[in-house]
Coordinates of C-alpha atoms and ligand atoms in Angstrom, one line a residue:
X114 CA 0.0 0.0 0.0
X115 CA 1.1 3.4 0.8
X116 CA 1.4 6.1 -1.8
X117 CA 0.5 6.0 -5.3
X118 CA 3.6 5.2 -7.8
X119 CA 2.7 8.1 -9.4
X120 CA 2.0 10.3 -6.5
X121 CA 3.6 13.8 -7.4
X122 CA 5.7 14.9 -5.0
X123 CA 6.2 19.2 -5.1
X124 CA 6.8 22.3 -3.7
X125 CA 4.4 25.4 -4.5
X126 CA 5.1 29.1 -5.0
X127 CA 2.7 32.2 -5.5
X128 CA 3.8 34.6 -8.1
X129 CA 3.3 38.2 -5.9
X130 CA 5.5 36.1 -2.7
X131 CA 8.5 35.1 -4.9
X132 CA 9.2 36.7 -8.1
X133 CA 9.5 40.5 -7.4
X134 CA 10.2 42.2 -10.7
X135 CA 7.3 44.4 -10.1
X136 CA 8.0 47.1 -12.5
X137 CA 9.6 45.0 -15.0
X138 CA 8.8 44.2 -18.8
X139 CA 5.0 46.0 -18.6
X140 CA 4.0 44.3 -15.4
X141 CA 1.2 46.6 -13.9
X142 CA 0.0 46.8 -10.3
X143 CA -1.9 44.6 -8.4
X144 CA -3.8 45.2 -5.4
X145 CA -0.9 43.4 -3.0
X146 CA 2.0 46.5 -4.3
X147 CA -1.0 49.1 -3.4
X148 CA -1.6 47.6 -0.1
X149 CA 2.3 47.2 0.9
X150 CA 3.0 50.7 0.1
X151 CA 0.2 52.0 2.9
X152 CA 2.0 52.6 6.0
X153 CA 1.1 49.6 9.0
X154 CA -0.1 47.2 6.4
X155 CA 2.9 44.7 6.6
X156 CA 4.8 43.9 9.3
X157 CA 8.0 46.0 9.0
X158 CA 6.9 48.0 6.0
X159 CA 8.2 45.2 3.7
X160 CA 6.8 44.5 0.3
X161 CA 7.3 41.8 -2.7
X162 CA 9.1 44.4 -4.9
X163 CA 12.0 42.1 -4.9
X164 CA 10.9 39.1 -2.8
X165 CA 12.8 36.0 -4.2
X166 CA 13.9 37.5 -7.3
X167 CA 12.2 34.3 -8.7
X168 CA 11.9 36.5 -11.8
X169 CA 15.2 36.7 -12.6
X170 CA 16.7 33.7 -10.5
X171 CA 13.6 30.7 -12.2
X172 CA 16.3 28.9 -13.3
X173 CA 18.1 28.4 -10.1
X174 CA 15.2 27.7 -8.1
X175 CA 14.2 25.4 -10.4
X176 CA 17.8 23.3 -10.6
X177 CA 17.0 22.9 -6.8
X178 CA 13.7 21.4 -7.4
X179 CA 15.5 19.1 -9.8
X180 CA 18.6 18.5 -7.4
X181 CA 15.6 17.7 -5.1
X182 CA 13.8 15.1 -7.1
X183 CA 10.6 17.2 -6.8
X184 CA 8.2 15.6 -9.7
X185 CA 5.9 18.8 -9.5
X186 CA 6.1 22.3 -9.1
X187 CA 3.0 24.4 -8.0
X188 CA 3.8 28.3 -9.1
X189 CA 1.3 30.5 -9.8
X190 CA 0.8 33.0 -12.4
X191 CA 0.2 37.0 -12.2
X192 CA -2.6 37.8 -13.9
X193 CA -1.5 41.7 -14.1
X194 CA 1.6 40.6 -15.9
X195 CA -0.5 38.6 -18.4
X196 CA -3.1 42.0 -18.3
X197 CA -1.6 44.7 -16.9
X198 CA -5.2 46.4 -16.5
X199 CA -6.6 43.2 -15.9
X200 CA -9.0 43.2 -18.7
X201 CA -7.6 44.0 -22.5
X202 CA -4.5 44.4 -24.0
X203 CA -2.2 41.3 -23.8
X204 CA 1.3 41.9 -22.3
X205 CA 3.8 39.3 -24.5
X206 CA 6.3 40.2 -22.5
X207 CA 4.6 38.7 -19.5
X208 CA 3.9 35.6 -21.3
X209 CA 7.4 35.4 -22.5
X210 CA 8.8 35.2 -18.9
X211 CA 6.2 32.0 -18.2
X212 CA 7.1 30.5 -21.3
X213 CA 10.8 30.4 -20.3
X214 CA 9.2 28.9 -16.7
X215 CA 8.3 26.7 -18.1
X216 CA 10.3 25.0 -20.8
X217 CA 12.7 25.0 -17.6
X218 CA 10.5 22.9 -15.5
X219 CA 9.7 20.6 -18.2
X220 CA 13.3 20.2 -18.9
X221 CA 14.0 19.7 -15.4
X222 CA 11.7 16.6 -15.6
X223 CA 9.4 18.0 -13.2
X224 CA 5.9 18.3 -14.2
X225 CA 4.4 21.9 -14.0
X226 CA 1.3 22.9 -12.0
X227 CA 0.1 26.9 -12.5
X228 CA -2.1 28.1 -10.2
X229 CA -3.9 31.1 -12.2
X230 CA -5.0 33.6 -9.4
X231 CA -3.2 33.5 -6.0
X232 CA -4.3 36.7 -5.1
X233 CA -2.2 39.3 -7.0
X234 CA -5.3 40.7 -8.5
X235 CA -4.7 43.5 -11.1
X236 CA -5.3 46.8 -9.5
X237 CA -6.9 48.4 -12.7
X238 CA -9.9 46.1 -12.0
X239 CA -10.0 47.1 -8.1
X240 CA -10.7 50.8 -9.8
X241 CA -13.6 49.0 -11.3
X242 CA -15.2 47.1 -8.5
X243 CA -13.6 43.8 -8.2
X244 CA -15.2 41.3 -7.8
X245 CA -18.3 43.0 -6.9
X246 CA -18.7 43.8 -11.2
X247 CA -20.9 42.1 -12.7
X248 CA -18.1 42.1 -15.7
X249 CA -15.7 40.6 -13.3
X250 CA -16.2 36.8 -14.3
X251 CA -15.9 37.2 -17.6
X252 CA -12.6 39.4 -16.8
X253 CA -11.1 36.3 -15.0
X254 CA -12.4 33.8 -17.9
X255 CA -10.5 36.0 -20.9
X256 CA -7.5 35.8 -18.7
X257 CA -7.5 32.1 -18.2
X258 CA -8.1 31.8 -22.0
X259 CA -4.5 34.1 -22.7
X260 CA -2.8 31.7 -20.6
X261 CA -4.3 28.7 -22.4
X262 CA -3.8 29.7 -25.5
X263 CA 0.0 30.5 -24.8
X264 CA 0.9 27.8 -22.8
X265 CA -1.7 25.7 -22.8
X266 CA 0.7 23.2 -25.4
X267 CA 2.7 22.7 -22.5
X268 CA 1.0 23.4 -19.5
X269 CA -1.6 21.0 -18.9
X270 CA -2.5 21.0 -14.8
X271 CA -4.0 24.5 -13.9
X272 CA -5.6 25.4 -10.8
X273 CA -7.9 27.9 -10.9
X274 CA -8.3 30.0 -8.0
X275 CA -6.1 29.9 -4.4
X276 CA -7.8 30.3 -1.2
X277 CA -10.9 32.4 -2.3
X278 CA -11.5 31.7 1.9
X279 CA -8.3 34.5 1.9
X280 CA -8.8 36.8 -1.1
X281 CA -12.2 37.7 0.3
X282 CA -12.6 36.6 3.5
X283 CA -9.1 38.1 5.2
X284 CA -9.3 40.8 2.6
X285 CA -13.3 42.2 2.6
X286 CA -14.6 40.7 6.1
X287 CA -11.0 41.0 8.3
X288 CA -9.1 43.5 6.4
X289 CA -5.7 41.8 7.2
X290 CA -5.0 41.2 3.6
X291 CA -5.1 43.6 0.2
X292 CA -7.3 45.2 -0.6
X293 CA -8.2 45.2 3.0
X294 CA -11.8 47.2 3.2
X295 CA -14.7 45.7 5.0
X296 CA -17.7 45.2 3.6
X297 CA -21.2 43.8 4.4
X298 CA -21.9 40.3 4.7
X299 CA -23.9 40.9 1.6
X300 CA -21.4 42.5 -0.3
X301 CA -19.3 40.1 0.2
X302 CA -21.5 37.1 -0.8
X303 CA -22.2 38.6 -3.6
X304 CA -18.3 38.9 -4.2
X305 CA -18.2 35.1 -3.9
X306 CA -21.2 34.7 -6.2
X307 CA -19.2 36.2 -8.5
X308 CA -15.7 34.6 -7.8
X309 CA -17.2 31.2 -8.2
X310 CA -18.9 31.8 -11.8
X311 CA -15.6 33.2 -12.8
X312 CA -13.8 29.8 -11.4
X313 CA -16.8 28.3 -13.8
X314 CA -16.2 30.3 -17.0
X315 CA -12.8 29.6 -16.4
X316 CA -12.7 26.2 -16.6
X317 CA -15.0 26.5 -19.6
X318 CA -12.4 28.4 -21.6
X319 CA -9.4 26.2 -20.2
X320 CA -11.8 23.3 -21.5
X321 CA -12.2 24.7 -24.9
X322 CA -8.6 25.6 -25.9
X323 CA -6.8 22.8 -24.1
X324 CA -8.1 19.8 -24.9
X325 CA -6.2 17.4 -22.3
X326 CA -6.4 20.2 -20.0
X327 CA -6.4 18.6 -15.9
X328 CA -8.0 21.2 -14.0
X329 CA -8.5 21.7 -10.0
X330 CA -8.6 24.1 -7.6
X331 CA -7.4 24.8 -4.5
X332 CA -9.5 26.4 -1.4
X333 CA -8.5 25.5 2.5
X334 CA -10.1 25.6 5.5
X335 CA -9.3 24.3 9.3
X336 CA -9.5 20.7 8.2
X337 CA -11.2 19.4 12.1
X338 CA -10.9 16.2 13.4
X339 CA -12.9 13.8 16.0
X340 CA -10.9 13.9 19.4
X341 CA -12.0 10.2 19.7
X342 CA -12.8 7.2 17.1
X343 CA -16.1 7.3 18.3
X344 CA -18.7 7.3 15.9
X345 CA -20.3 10.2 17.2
X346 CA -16.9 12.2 17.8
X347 CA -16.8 11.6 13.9
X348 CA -20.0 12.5 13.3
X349 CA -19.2 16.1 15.1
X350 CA -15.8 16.8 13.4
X351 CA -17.5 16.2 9.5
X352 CA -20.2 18.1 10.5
X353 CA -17.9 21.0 12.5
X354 CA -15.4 20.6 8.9
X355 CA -18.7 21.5 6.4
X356 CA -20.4 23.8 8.5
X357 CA -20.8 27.4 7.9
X358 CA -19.7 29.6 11.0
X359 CA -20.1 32.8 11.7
X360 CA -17.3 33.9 10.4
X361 CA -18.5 32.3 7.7
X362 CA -15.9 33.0 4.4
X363 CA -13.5 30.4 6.4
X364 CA -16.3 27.6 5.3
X365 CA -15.1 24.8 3.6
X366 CA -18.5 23.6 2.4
X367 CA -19.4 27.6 1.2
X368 CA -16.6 27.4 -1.2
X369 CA -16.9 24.1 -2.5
X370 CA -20.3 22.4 -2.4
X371 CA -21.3 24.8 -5.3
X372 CA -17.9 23.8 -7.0
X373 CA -18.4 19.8 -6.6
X374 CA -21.9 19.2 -6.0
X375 CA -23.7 22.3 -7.6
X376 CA -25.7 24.0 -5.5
X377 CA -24.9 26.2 -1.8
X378 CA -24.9 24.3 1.4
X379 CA -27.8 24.4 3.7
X380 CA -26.1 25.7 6.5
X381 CA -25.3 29.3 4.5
X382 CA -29.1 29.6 3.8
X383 CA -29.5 28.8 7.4
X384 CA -27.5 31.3 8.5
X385 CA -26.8 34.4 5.6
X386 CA -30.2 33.3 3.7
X387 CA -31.5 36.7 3.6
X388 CA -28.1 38.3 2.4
X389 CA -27.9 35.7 -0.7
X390 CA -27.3 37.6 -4.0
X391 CA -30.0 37.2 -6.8
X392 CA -28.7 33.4 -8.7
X393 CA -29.0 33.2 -11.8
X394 CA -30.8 30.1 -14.0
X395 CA -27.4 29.1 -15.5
X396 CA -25.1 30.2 -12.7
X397 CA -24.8 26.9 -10.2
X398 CA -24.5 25.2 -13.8
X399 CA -21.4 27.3 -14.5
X400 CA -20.1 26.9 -11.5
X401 CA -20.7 23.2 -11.0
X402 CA -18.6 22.8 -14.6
X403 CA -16.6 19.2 -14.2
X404 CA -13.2 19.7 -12.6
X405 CA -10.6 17.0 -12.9
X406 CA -9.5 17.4 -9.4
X407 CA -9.8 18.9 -6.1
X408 CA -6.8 20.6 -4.6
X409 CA -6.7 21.6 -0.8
X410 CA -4.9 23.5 1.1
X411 CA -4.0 22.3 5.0
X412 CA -2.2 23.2 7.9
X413 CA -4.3 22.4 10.6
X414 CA -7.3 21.8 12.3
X415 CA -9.2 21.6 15.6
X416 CA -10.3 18.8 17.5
X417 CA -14.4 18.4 17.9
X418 CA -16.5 16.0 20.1
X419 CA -20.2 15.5 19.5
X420 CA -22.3 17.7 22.1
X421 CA -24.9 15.2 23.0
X422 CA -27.4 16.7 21.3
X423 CA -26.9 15.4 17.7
X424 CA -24.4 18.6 17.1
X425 CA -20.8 19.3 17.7
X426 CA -18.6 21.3 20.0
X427 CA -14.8 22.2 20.0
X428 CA -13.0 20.2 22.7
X429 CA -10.2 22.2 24.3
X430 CA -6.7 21.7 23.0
X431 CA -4.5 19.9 25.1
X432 CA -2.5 22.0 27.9
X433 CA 1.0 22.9 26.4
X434 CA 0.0 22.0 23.0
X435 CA 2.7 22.1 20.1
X436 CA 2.6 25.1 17.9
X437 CA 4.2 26.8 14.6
X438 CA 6.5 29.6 14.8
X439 CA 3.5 31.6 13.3
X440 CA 1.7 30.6 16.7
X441 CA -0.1 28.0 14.4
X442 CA -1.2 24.3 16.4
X443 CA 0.7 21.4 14.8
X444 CA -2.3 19.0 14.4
X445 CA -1.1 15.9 12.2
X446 CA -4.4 14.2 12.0
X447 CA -5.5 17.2 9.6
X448 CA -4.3 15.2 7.1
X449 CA -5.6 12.6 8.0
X450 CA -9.4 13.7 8.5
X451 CA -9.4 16.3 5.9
X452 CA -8.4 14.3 2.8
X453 CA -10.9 11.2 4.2
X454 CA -13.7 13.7 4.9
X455 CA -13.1 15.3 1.2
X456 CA -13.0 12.4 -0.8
X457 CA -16.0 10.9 1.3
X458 CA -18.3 14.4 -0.1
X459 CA -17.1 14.9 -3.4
X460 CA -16.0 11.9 -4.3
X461 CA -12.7 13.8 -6.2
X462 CA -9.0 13.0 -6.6
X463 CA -7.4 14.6 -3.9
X464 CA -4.2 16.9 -4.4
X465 CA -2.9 18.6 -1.1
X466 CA -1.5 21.9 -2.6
X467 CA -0.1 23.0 -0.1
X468 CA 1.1 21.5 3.6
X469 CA 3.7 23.2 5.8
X470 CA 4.8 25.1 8.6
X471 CA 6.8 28.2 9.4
X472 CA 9.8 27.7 11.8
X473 CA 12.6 30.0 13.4
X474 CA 15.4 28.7 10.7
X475 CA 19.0 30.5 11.0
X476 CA 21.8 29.7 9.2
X477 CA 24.1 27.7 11.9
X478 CA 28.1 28.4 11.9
X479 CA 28.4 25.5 9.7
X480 CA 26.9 27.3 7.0
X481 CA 23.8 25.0 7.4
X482 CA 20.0 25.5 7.8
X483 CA 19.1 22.7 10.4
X484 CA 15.2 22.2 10.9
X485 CA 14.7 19.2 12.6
X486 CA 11.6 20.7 13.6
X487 CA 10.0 21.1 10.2
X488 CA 11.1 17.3 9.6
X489 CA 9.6 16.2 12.7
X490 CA 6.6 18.1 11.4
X491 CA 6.3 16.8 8.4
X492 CA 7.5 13.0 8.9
X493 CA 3.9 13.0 11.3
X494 CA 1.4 15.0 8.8
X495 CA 2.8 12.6 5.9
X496 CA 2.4 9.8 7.5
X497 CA -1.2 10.8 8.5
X498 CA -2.0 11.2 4.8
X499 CA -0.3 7.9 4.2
X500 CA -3.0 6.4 6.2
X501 CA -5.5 8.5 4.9
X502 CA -4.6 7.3 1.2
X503 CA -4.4 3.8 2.8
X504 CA -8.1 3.7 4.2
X505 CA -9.7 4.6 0.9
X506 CA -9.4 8.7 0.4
X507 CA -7.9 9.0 -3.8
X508 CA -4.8 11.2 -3.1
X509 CA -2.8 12.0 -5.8
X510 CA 0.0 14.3 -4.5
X511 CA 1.4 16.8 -1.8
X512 CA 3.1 20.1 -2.8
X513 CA 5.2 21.3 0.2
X514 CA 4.3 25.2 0.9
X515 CA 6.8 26.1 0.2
X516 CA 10.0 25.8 -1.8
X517 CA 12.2 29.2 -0.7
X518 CA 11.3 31.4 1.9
X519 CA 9.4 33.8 0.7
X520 CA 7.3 37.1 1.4
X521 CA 4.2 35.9 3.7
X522 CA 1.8 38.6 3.2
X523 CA 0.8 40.8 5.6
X524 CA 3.9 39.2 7.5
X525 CA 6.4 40.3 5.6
X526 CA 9.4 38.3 5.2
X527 CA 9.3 37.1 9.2
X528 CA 7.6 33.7 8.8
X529 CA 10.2 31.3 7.2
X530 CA 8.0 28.3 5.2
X531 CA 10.8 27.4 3.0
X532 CA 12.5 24.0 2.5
X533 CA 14.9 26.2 0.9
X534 CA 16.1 28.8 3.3
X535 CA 16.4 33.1 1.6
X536 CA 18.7 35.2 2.7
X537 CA 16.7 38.4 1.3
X538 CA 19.7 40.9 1.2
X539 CA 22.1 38.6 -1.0
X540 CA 19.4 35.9 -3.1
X541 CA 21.1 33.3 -1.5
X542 CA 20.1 30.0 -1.3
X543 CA 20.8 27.2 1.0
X544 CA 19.0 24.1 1.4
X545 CA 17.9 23.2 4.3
X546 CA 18.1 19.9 6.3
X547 CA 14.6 19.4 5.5
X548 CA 15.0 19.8 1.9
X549 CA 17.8 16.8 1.6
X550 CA 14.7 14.6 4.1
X551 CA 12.6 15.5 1.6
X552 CA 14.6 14.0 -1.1
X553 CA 14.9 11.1 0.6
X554 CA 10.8 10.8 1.0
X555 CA 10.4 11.4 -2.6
X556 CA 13.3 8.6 -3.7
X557 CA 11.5 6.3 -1.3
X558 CA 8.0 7.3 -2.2
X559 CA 6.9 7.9 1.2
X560 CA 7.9 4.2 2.2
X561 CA 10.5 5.5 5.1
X562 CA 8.4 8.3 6.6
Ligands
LIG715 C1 -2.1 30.4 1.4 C2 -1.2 30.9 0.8 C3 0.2 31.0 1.0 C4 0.7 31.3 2.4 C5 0.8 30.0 3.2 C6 1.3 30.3 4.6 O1 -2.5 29.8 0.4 O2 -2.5 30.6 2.5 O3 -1.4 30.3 -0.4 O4 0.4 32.0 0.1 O5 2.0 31.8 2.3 O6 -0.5 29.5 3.3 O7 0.5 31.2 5.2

């Protein structure tokens, strides 16, 4: 048993956290440079003007994969390099720079996976409402269908969308994220409305240009789990995993029951029915459009107990528990329970896109990056999604988040989730004890974890 023969070992990257480049060869602004150049957004004042210099450094970044043995890479593209006003002219130039991507992947023997919207959205189409137009499917669809037709003889995985639970729920309900303006409950509903068909019409084009085309897409969501094997503990935690809180964009059910099973879940009605935007006859149509495969993104989840009374409840977390250096809880069975309860709803091959931790890494007097932590780490989430595979749940393959260090967001550059360690004032790289582990999984195909 164990993993797949075939099971695609990667790392993943987002264009806006590793590439930089910003002003370079007719890129135009995205919301992210806006929302980095207000004062107190990010942590330290730091933006991705120069992040990795992935832009210019590709081909280094991509011999590590290789020296690695990765077999995918997950790297998104930037839409406002593609469109520099999001909607319209076609920037070749920006094309050129993932056509070069590539042909270097695919020469490195490592299959390429392009995520087309991880939250660099072009700026221009902020001026004209976001995702609150009406247009603003359609802008997302035309995009897609650039990308297709210019890469679309090579490229053949896409992912869609990353995280819509971030680019509107941290964005328009918290504001930790660009554009970071709150909105109504309403508004923002609507927003998703619209995100969704425009995840719909752009699998439709990707359909129609590629014909091979293997498409996903990649939401999260605290994946919980039953504190015992009880059948009602497990009962709880799948209910407690597709519920819709309060806090409701963090759903995992909002986000993907239209996607896989065509229509909202219950539980939204229940609780935002009245704030539902008008639905179109077609729309659940468009956005239930086939996908190929459903990608997820995990890093933990909390442990749930039934309440007695047919519902769940959050059991406390264990005194002293083990945590990130992001103050995140290190819960292993996440990938255990979220891949089984997944596959058990919608019944779709299962990629985890992206898995990881951040950790306190320094570069010892050796020279070295040692992080036995992030091994220890992910020797126990692997071998829960071992199991997970093992019991029934179709997993296809795990892209590490991520491959350098890179800019986290609002965090600036102080959350380290690289298997690659940065050194941002020189472009260094050094691999990092984890990275040669990780080699080692991938030779053995997850047979020594
Ligand atoms: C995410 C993001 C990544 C983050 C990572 C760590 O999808 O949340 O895709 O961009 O850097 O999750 O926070």
């Amino acid at each position: 048993m164990g993993f797949r023969k075939d099971f695609v070992w990667g790392g993943a990257s987002a264009s806006y956290q590793v590439e930089g480049a910003v002003n370079e060869d007719g890129r135009g602004p995205s919301i992210w440079d806006m929302f980095c150049k207000e004062p107190g957004r990010v942590l330290n004042g730091s933006t991705g003007d120069v992040a990795c210099d992935h832009y210019h450094r590709y081909a280094e970044d991509v011999e590590i994969m290789k020296q690695l043995g990765y077999r995918g890479y997950r790297f998104s593209i930037a839409w406002p390099r593609i469109i520099p006003d999001g909607d319209g002219k076609v920037n070749e130039k920006g094309l050129d720079f993932y056509d070069r991507l590539l042909d270097t992947i695919i020469k490195a023997g490592i299959t390429p996976y392009a995520t087309l919207f991880h939250w660099d959205y072009p700026y221009a189409l902020f001026h004209k409402g976001g995702w609150m137009n009406p247009d603003s499917p359609r802008w997302f669809a035309d995009y897609a269908s650039v990308v297709a037709k210019r890469l679309g003889d090579r490229l053949k995985h896409f992912i869609t969308l990353n995280e819509p639970q971030c680019f509107i729920g941290l964005s328009y309900a918290n504001t930790d994220h660009a554009p970071g303006i709150r909105f109504p409950i309403w508004d923002t509903l609507l927003m998703a409305h619209n995100v969704l068909l425009g995840h719909g019409r752009a699998v439709q084009a990707l359909r129609s240009i590629v014909k091979d085309a293997d498409i996903g897409y990649a939401p999260t969501g605290s994946a919980h789990y039953p504190v015992s094997a009880s059948p009602a503990d497990r009962e709880a935690a799948r209910k407690a995993y597709f519920d819709v809180p309060e806090a409701a964009f963090w759903s995992v059910s909002l986000w993907s029951d239209p996607v896989f099973l065509g229509k909202y879940p219950e539980e939204l009605y229940a609780r935002y029915g009245q704030y539902m935007p008008k639905i179109g006859a077609d729309d659940m149509k468009i956005i239930n459009e086939p996908l190929d495969f459903l990608g997820q993104n995990i890093y933990n989840g909390a442990p749930v107990k039934a309440d007695g009374k047919g519902g769940y409840e959050f059991a406390p977390r264990k005194t002293g528990y083990e945590f990130t250096a992001a103050k995140w809880p290190v819960t292993p069975e996440a990938l255990y329970w979220g891949p089984a309860f997944l596959w058990e709803r919608y019944k779709k091959p299962i990629y985890i896109t992206e898995n990881g931790l951040s950790s306190a890494d320094v570069v010892s007097l050796d020279g070295k990056v040692h992080d036995p932590g992030r091994i220890d780490f992910l020797q126990r989430y692997l071998r829960c999604l071992r199991k997970a595979a093992e019991d029934g749940a179709d997993i296809r393959g795990y892209f590490h988040w991520c491959v350098t260090d890179n800019f986290e967001w609002a965090k600036g550059y102080t959350d380290r989730f690289g298997m690659v360690y940065c050194d941002f004032e020189t472009q260094q790289r050094i691999i990092k004890d984890s990275g040669w582990w990780y080699k080692d999984v991938i030779r053995a195909n997850g047979e020594n974890l």
